[in-house]
Amino acid sequence: MPEAWNTYLAERAATRRHAGRWRQRRTRRLSDGCRDFAGNDYLGLAGDPRLADAQAEGARRYGAGGRASHLVSGHLEVHEELEQRLAALTGRPAALLFSTGYMANLGALQALCDPDTRLFQDRLNHASLLDGARLAGARSRRFHHADLGDLERLLTRAPAEGRRLVVSDGVFSMDGDVADIAGLAAAARRHGAWLMVDDAHGLGVLGEAGDGCVGRAHGIDAVPVLVGTLGKALGSAGAFVAGSEALVEHLTQFARPYVYTTAQPPGVAAATLKALQLLEAEPERRSRLAMLIARFRREATTLGLPLAASTTPIQPLVLGESQRVMAWAAWLAERGIMVGAIREPTVPRGQARLRITLSAAHTDNELDALLDALADCKARETLAGAEASP
Ligand SMILES: *Cc1c(COP(=O)(O)O)cnc(C)c1O
């Protein structure tokens, strides 16, 4: 019998390698000194010593671990305060803290949906939203990316009975484009559906106050279920679902990924509180980020690089074939530049891309180095093409 398992593992590995989909982790060492254009630390808060100090101080005060689940004895003042601050930031009556964004999405969908719920998801939604529907036993109908007409068509054709939920990313993680929140909200309202938005990449970056693409601009009537994550622009870890008191109470009762897990380590919550304070006190981080995005787009256009229509810190270069993406990523790595190399199945076939992300922490010199290296990739390719042709 154990042999059957070994055969199974070997076969799965072989198929994946054969398909060119094998994934590898790179262990980063502090001494590498590489330039990171692959992360989601958009405001440069993850490495800020003030967050580390707040985390250490929180751990000293409350302990390193969460000790128990929130419903047993793990819910501390620091968690409570964080939930209140997150609700205030996003202009909602209440918020519930989860350990990760993946769990927040699983929890919200599992608690809200059952097999009779009609779910409508953007085709490019994050994997955790699709997995949440599965956990709920609900079937997701997927509309073409950002296509309100297609959503409208699916909503019109859906059977009248059963509750309806429209689900979308706020900022699409592999494309960087922003969902039309007002359009989605209007479609949902016309068809008696609720709208849930996962603003993992918008929170901290978009909105007047870094409150995201939903935040205070779209209240709970437009977006009753708002998810935000804390491990991206806020430089910490965890996530939350914000909405009405009734929604948060419902999730507290029924969201299994909330109920059956240990509370977030209190030091992490303390670090997030510090990040929220810095978000408000240092708006220059967001203006610096906007400046870097504008400069990258201007100069990449001059270089003739295949920019996507994105105004966010996610700036993909869609190169097409996986091999091409892997070659460019390797050339960039030789020059100490780390970018995301995104292939199938994360994105559709033929749309493999370099996922370049910008951060307020990048220096002008680092951006120069990235643009130089990209120009070099292009030149190398032209050279290789010239050699290959007769
Ligand atoms: C990163 C991400 C998540 C998951 O959040 P984690 O806190 O990393 O688990 C969920 N949704 C979207 C859109 C994301 O980009």
Coordinates of C-alpha atoms and ligand atoms in Angstrom, one line a residue:
M1 CA 0.0 0.0 0.0
P2 CA 2.7 2.6 0.8
E3 CA 4.0 2.0 -2.7
A4 CA 0.8 3.2 -4.1
W5 CA 1.4 6.5 -2.4
N6 CA 4.9 6.9 -3.7
T7 CA 3.8 6.1 -7.2
Y8 CA 1.0 8.6 -6.9
L9 CA 3.4 11.4 -5.8
A10 CA 5.9 10.6 -8.5
E11 CA 3.2 10.6 -11.2
R12 CA 1.7 13.9 -10.1
A13 CA 5.2 15.5 -10.1
A14 CA 6.1 14.1 -13.5
T15 CA 2.9 15.4 -15.1
R16 CA 3.4 18.8 -13.6
R17 CA 7.0 19.0 -14.7
H18 CA 6.1 17.8 -18.1
A19 CA 3.5 20.5 -18.5
G20 CA 6.2 23.1 -17.7
R21 CA 4.2 24.1 -14.6
W22 CA 6.7 23.0 -11.9
R23 CA 7.0 25.7 -9.2
Q24 CA 9.9 26.4 -7.0
R25 CA 10.5 28.5 -4.0
R26 CA 13.6 30.7 -3.8
T27 CA 15.0 31.0 -0.3
R28 CA 15.9 34.6 0.2
R29 CA 18.9 35.4 2.4
L30 CA 19.2 38.7 4.2
S31 CA 22.6 39.0 2.5
D32 CA 21.1 38.7 -1.0
G33 CA 20.4 42.4 -1.2
C34 CA 18.1 41.8 -4.2
R35 CA 15.7 44.4 -5.4
D36 CA 12.3 43.1 -4.8
F37 CA 9.7 44.0 -7.4
A38 CA 7.6 40.9 -6.7
G39 CA 6.1 41.5 -3.3
N40 CA 2.9 43.3 -2.2
D41 CA 4.5 45.6 0.4
Y42 CA 3.1 48.6 -1.5
L43 CA 3.7 51.2 1.2
G44 CA 7.1 49.8 2.4
L45 CA 5.6 49.1 5.8
A46 CA 6.6 45.5 6.2
G47 CA 10.2 46.4 6.9
D48 CA 9.5 49.5 9.0
P49 CA 11.2 49.1 12.4
R50 CA 8.2 50.8 14.1
L51 CA 6.0 47.8 13.1
A52 CA 8.6 45.4 14.4
D53 CA 8.7 47.4 17.7
A54 CA 5.0 47.4 18.0
Q55 CA 4.9 43.6 17.3
A56 CA 7.6 43.0 20.0
E57 CA 5.8 45.2 22.5
G58 CA 2.5 43.5 21.8
A59 CA 4.1 40.1 22.3
R60 CA 5.7 41.2 25.6
R61 CA 2.4 42.5 26.9
Y62 CA 0.0 39.8 25.8
G63 CA 2.3 36.8 25.0
A64 CA 3.7 35.5 21.7
G65 CA 0.8 33.2 20.9
G66 CA -3.0 33.6 20.6
R67 CA -3.5 30.8 23.2
A68 CA -7.1 29.9 22.1
S69 CA -9.7 30.7 19.5
H70 CA -11.5 34.0 19.6
L71 CA -14.7 32.4 20.9
V72 CA -13.0 30.6 23.8
S73 CA -10.5 32.9 25.5
G74 CA -8.3 34.2 22.7
H75 CA -10.1 37.5 21.9
L76 CA -8.0 40.2 23.5
E77 CA -8.3 44.0 23.8
V78 CA -5.8 44.5 21.0
H79 CA -8.0 42.4 18.6
E80 CA -11.1 44.3 19.6
E81 CA -9.4 47.7 19.1
L82 CA -8.1 46.6 15.7
E83 CA -11.6 45.5 14.6
Q84 CA -12.9 48.9 15.6
R85 CA -10.2 50.7 13.7
L86 CA -10.7 48.6 10.6
A87 CA -14.5 49.3 10.7
A88 CA -13.8 53.0 11.0
L89 CA -11.2 53.0 8.2
T90 CA -13.6 51.4 5.8
G91 CA -16.7 53.3 7.0
R92 CA -18.6 50.3 8.2
P93 CA -20.4 49.6 11.5
A94 CA -18.3 46.5 12.3
A95 CA -15.5 44.3 11.3
L96 CA -14.3 40.7 12.1
L97 CA -10.6 39.8 12.2
F98 CA -9.4 36.6 10.5
S99 CA -5.9 35.1 10.5
T100 CA -5.4 35.3 6.8
G101 CA -7.2 36.6 3.7
Y102 CA -7.6 33.1 2.4
M103 CA -9.5 32.2 5.6
A104 CA -11.6 35.4 5.5
N105 CA -12.8 34.5 2.0
L106 CA -13.4 30.8 2.9
G107 CA -15.2 31.9 6.1
A108 CA -17.4 34.6 4.6
L109 CA -18.6 32.4 1.6
Q110 CA -19.0 29.3 3.7
A111 CA -21.1 31.2 6.3
L112 CA -23.2 33.1 3.7
C113 CA -23.8 30.4 1.1
D114 CA -25.4 27.0 0.8
P115 CA -26.0 24.8 -2.2
D116 CA -29.1 26.9 -3.2
T117 CA -27.2 30.2 -3.2
R118 CA -26.6 31.7 -6.7
L119 CA -23.1 32.9 -6.8
F120 CA -21.7 35.1 -9.6
Q121 CA -18.0 35.5 -9.7
D122 CA -15.6 37.5 -12.0
R123 CA -13.6 34.9 -14.0
L124 CA -10.3 36.4 -12.6
N125 CA -11.3 36.3 -9.0
H126 CA -8.7 35.1 -6.5
A127 CA -8.5 31.4 -5.9
S128 CA -9.7 31.7 -2.3
L129 CA -13.0 33.1 -3.5
L130 CA -13.5 30.1 -5.7
D131 CA -12.5 27.7 -2.9
G132 CA -14.9 29.4 -0.5
A133 CA -17.8 28.6 -2.8
R134 CA -16.6 25.0 -2.9
L135 CA -16.5 24.9 0.9
A136 CA -20.1 26.2 0.9
G137 CA -21.1 23.6 -1.6
A138 CA -22.4 26.4 -3.8
R139 CA -21.9 26.5 -7.6
S140 CA -20.2 29.6 -8.9
R141 CA -21.3 31.0 -12.3
R142 CA -18.3 33.0 -13.6
F143 CA -18.8 36.1 -15.7
H144 CA -16.2 37.4 -18.2
H145 CA -13.7 39.6 -16.5
A146 CA -15.0 43.1 -15.7
D147 CA -17.9 42.5 -18.1
L148 CA -21.0 44.0 -16.6
G149 CA -23.1 43.0 -19.6
D150 CA -22.2 39.3 -19.1
L151 CA -23.0 39.6 -15.4
E152 CA -26.3 41.1 -16.2
R153 CA -27.0 38.3 -18.7
L154 CA -26.2 35.6 -16.0
L155 CA -28.3 37.4 -13.4
T156 CA -31.3 37.7 -15.7
R157 CA -31.1 34.0 -16.7
A158 CA -30.8 32.7 -13.1
P159 CA -33.8 31.0 -11.5
A160 CA -35.7 33.4 -9.3
E161 CA -35.5 31.4 -6.1
G162 CA -32.5 31.4 -3.7
R163 CA -30.3 34.2 -2.4
R164 CA -27.9 35.8 -4.9
L165 CA -24.3 37.0 -4.2
V166 CA -22.1 38.8 -6.7
V167 CA -18.4 38.4 -5.8
S168 CA -15.4 40.4 -7.2
D169 CA -11.9 41.3 -6.4
G170 CA -11.4 45.0 -5.9
V171 CA -8.0 45.2 -7.6
F172 CA -7.2 42.1 -9.7
S173 CA -4.1 40.6 -8.3
M174 CA -2.5 39.5 -11.6
D175 CA -3.7 42.4 -13.8
G176 CA -3.8 45.4 -11.5
D177 CA -7.0 46.7 -12.9
V178 CA -9.7 48.0 -10.6
A179 CA -13.3 46.7 -10.6
D180 CA -16.2 49.0 -11.5
I181 CA -17.7 49.0 -8.0
A182 CA -20.6 51.3 -8.8
G183 CA -21.5 49.2 -11.8
L184 CA -21.3 45.9 -9.9
A185 CA -23.4 47.4 -7.1
A186 CA -26.0 48.7 -9.5
A187 CA -26.3 45.3 -11.3
A188 CA -26.5 43.5 -7.9
R189 CA -29.2 45.9 -6.7
R190 CA -31.3 45.5 -9.9
H191 CA -31.3 41.8 -9.4
G192 CA -31.8 41.6 -5.6
A193 CA -28.3 40.3 -5.0
W194 CA -25.7 41.2 -2.4
L195 CA -22.2 42.3 -3.5
M196 CA -19.0 41.1 -1.9
V197 CA -15.7 42.7 -2.8
D198 CA -12.3 41.4 -1.8
D199 CA -10.1 44.5 -1.7
A200 CA -6.8 42.8 -0.8
H201 CA -4.7 44.9 -3.1
G202 CA -6.7 48.2 -2.9
L203 CA -6.7 48.6 0.9
G204 CA -4.0 51.1 2.0
V205 CA -3.3 52.1 -1.6
L206 CA -6.5 53.4 -3.1
G207 CA -9.2 55.8 -1.8
E208 CA -8.9 59.2 -0.2
A209 CA -7.5 57.8 3.1
G210 CA -6.1 54.6 1.8
D211 CA -9.5 53.0 2.6
G212 CA -9.4 51.1 -0.6
C213 CA -11.5 51.0 -3.8
V214 CA -14.7 50.4 -1.8
G215 CA -14.0 51.9 1.6
R216 CA -15.9 55.1 2.4
A217 CA -16.8 55.8 -1.2
H218 CA -19.2 52.8 -1.3
G219 CA -21.2 52.1 1.8
I220 CA -22.9 48.9 3.1
D221 CA -25.9 49.4 0.9
A222 CA -23.7 49.2 -2.2
V223 CA -21.2 46.7 -0.9
P224 CA -22.7 44.7 2.1
V225 CA -19.6 42.4 2.4
L226 CA -16.1 43.9 2.3
V227 CA -13.0 41.9 2.7
G228 CA -9.6 43.5 3.3
T229 CA -6.2 41.9 3.9
L230 CA -3.5 43.2 6.2
G231 CA -0.4 41.4 4.8
K232 CA -0.1 43.5 1.7
A233 CA 0.0 47.3 1.8
L234 CA -0.4 47.3 5.6
G235 CA 2.8 45.2 5.9
S236 CA 1.5 43.0 8.6
A237 CA -0.7 39.8 8.5
G238 CA -4.3 38.8 8.7
A239 CA -7.5 40.0 7.2
F240 CA -11.0 41.2 8.0
V241 CA -14.6 41.2 6.8
A242 CA -16.4 44.5 7.3
G243 CA -20.1 45.2 7.1
S244 CA -23.3 45.5 9.3
E245 CA -23.4 44.3 12.9
A246 CA -25.7 41.5 11.8
L247 CA -23.2 40.3 9.2
V248 CA -20.3 40.3 11.6
E249 CA -22.4 38.5 14.2
H250 CA -23.5 35.9 11.6
L251 CA -19.8 35.3 10.7
T252 CA -18.8 35.0 14.3
Q253 CA -21.5 32.3 14.8
F254 CA -21.1 30.4 11.5
A255 CA -17.8 31.0 9.8
R256 CA -15.9 27.8 10.5
P257 CA -12.5 29.2 9.5
Y258 CA -13.1 31.9 12.2
V259 CA -14.5 29.6 14.9
Y260 CA -12.1 26.7 14.7
T261 CA -8.7 28.4 14.6
T262 CA -6.4 30.0 17.2
A263 CA -6.7 33.8 17.6
Q264 CA -4.1 35.8 15.7
P265 CA -0.9 36.3 17.7
P266 CA -1.6 39.6 19.6
G267 CA 1.8 41.1 18.5
V268 CA 0.6 40.8 14.9
A269 CA -2.5 42.8 15.7
A270 CA -0.4 45.4 17.5
A271 CA 1.8 45.7 14.4
T272 CA -1.3 46.2 12.3
L273 CA -2.6 49.0 14.6
K274 CA 0.8 50.7 14.2
A275 CA 0.5 50.3 10.4
L276 CA -3.0 52.0 10.4
Q277 CA -1.6 54.8 12.4
L278 CA 1.3 55.3 9.9
L279 CA -1.2 55.1 7.0
E280 CA -2.9 58.1 8.4
A281 CA 0.2 60.0 9.6
E282 CA 2.4 59.5 6.5
P283 CA 0.3 60.2 3.4
E284 CA 3.6 60.9 1.6
R285 CA 4.0 57.1 1.2
R286 CA 1.0 57.0 -1.0
S287 CA 2.0 60.0 -3.1
R288 CA 5.5 58.6 -3.5
L289 CA 4.0 55.3 -4.7
A290 CA 1.8 57.2 -7.2
M291 CA 4.9 59.0 -8.5
L292 CA 6.8 55.8 -9.0
I293 CA 3.8 54.2 -10.8
A294 CA 3.5 57.2 -13.2
R295 CA 7.3 57.2 -13.8
F296 CA 7.4 53.4 -14.5
R297 CA 4.6 53.6 -16.9
R298 CA 6.0 56.6 -18.8
E299 CA 9.5 55.1 -19.2
A300 CA 8.2 51.6 -19.9
T301 CA 6.1 53.1 -22.7
T302 CA 9.1 54.8 -24.2
L303 CA 10.9 51.5 -24.1
G304 CA 8.1 49.8 -26.0
L305 CA 7.3 47.3 -23.2
P306 CA 3.9 45.6 -23.3
L307 CA 2.3 47.5 -20.4
A308 CA -1.2 46.6 -19.2
A309 CA -4.0 49.1 -18.5
S310 CA -3.3 49.4 -14.8
T311 CA -3.0 52.5 -12.5
T312 CA -2.2 50.5 -9.4
P313 CA 1.2 49.3 -8.1
I314 CA 0.6 46.0 -9.9
Q315 CA 2.2 46.5 -13.3
P316 CA 2.2 43.3 -15.4
L317 CA 4.1 42.9 -18.6
V318 CA 2.2 40.3 -20.6
L319 CA 4.8 38.5 -22.7
G320 CA 2.6 35.6 -23.8
E321 CA 4.5 32.3 -23.7
S322 CA 5.8 30.7 -20.4
Q323 CA 9.3 30.2 -21.8
R324 CA 9.6 33.9 -22.7
V325 CA 8.5 34.9 -19.2
M326 CA 11.0 32.5 -17.6
A327 CA 13.9 33.8 -19.8
W328 CA 13.1 37.4 -18.9
A329 CA 12.8 36.6 -15.2
A330 CA 16.1 34.7 -15.3
W331 CA 17.9 37.7 -17.0
L332 CA 16.4 40.0 -14.4
A333 CA 17.5 37.7 -11.6
E334 CA 21.1 37.8 -13.0
R335 CA 21.0 41.5 -12.3
G336 CA 19.7 41.1 -8.8
I337 CA 16.1 42.0 -9.7
M338 CA 13.2 39.8 -8.5
V339 CA 9.8 39.9 -10.2
G340 CA 6.9 37.5 -10.3
A341 CA 6.9 35.0 -13.2
I342 CA 3.3 34.1 -13.6
R343 CA 2.2 31.3 -15.8
E344 CA -0.7 28.9 -16.2
P345 CA -2.7 27.9 -14.3
T346 CA -2.6 31.2 -12.4
V347 CA -3.3 33.1 -15.7
P348 CA -4.9 31.7 -18.9
R349 CA -2.6 30.1 -21.5
G350 CA -0.9 32.6 -23.8
Q351 CA -1.0 35.3 -21.2
A352 CA 2.1 34.5 -19.1
R353 CA 3.5 37.6 -17.6
L354 CA 6.1 39.3 -15.5
R355 CA 4.2 40.6 -12.5
I356 CA 6.1 43.7 -11.5
T357 CA 5.0 45.5 -8.3
L358 CA 6.0 48.9 -7.0
S359 CA 6.5 50.0 -3.5
A360 CA 6.9 53.4 -1.8
A361 CA 10.1 51.9 -0.4
H362 CA 11.8 51.6 -3.8
T363 CA 14.4 54.3 -4.4
D364 CA 14.8 56.1 -7.7
N365 CA 18.0 54.2 -8.3
E366 CA 16.2 50.9 -7.9
L367 CA 13.5 51.9 -10.4
D368 CA 16.3 53.0 -12.8
A369 CA 17.9 49.6 -12.4
L370 CA 14.6 47.8 -13.1
L371 CA 14.0 49.9 -16.3
D372 CA 17.6 49.3 -17.5
A373 CA 17.3 45.6 -16.9
L374 CA 14.0 45.5 -18.8
A375 CA 15.5 47.4 -21.7
D376 CA 18.4 44.8 -21.6
C377 CA 15.9 41.9 -21.7
K378 CA 14.4 43.4 -24.8
A379 CA 17.7 43.9 -26.5
R380 CA 18.9 40.4 -25.7
E381 CA 15.7 39.0 -27.3
T382 CA 16.2 41.1 -30.4
L383 CA 19.8 39.8 -30.7
A384 CA 18.7 36.2 -30.2
G385 CA 16.0 36.6 -32.8
A386 CA 18.6 38.1 -35.3
E387 CA 21.0 35.2 -34.7
A388 CA 18.2 32.6 -35.1
S389 CA 17.1 33.9 -38.5
P390 CA 19.1 32.8 -41.5
Ligands
LIG1 C1 -3.4 37.8 -1.3 C2 -4.9 37.7 -1.5 C3 -5.7 37.0 -0.7 C4 -5.2 36.1 0.5 O1 -4.8 36.9 1.5 P1 -3.7 36.3 2.6 O2 -3.8 37.1 3.7 O3 -2.4 36.3 1.9 O4 -4.2 34.9 2.8 C5 -7.1 37.0 -0.9 N1 -7.6 37.7 -1.9 C6 -6.8 38.4 -2.8 C7 -7.4 39.1 -4.0 C8 -5.4 38.4 -2.6 O5 -4.7 39.0 -3.5

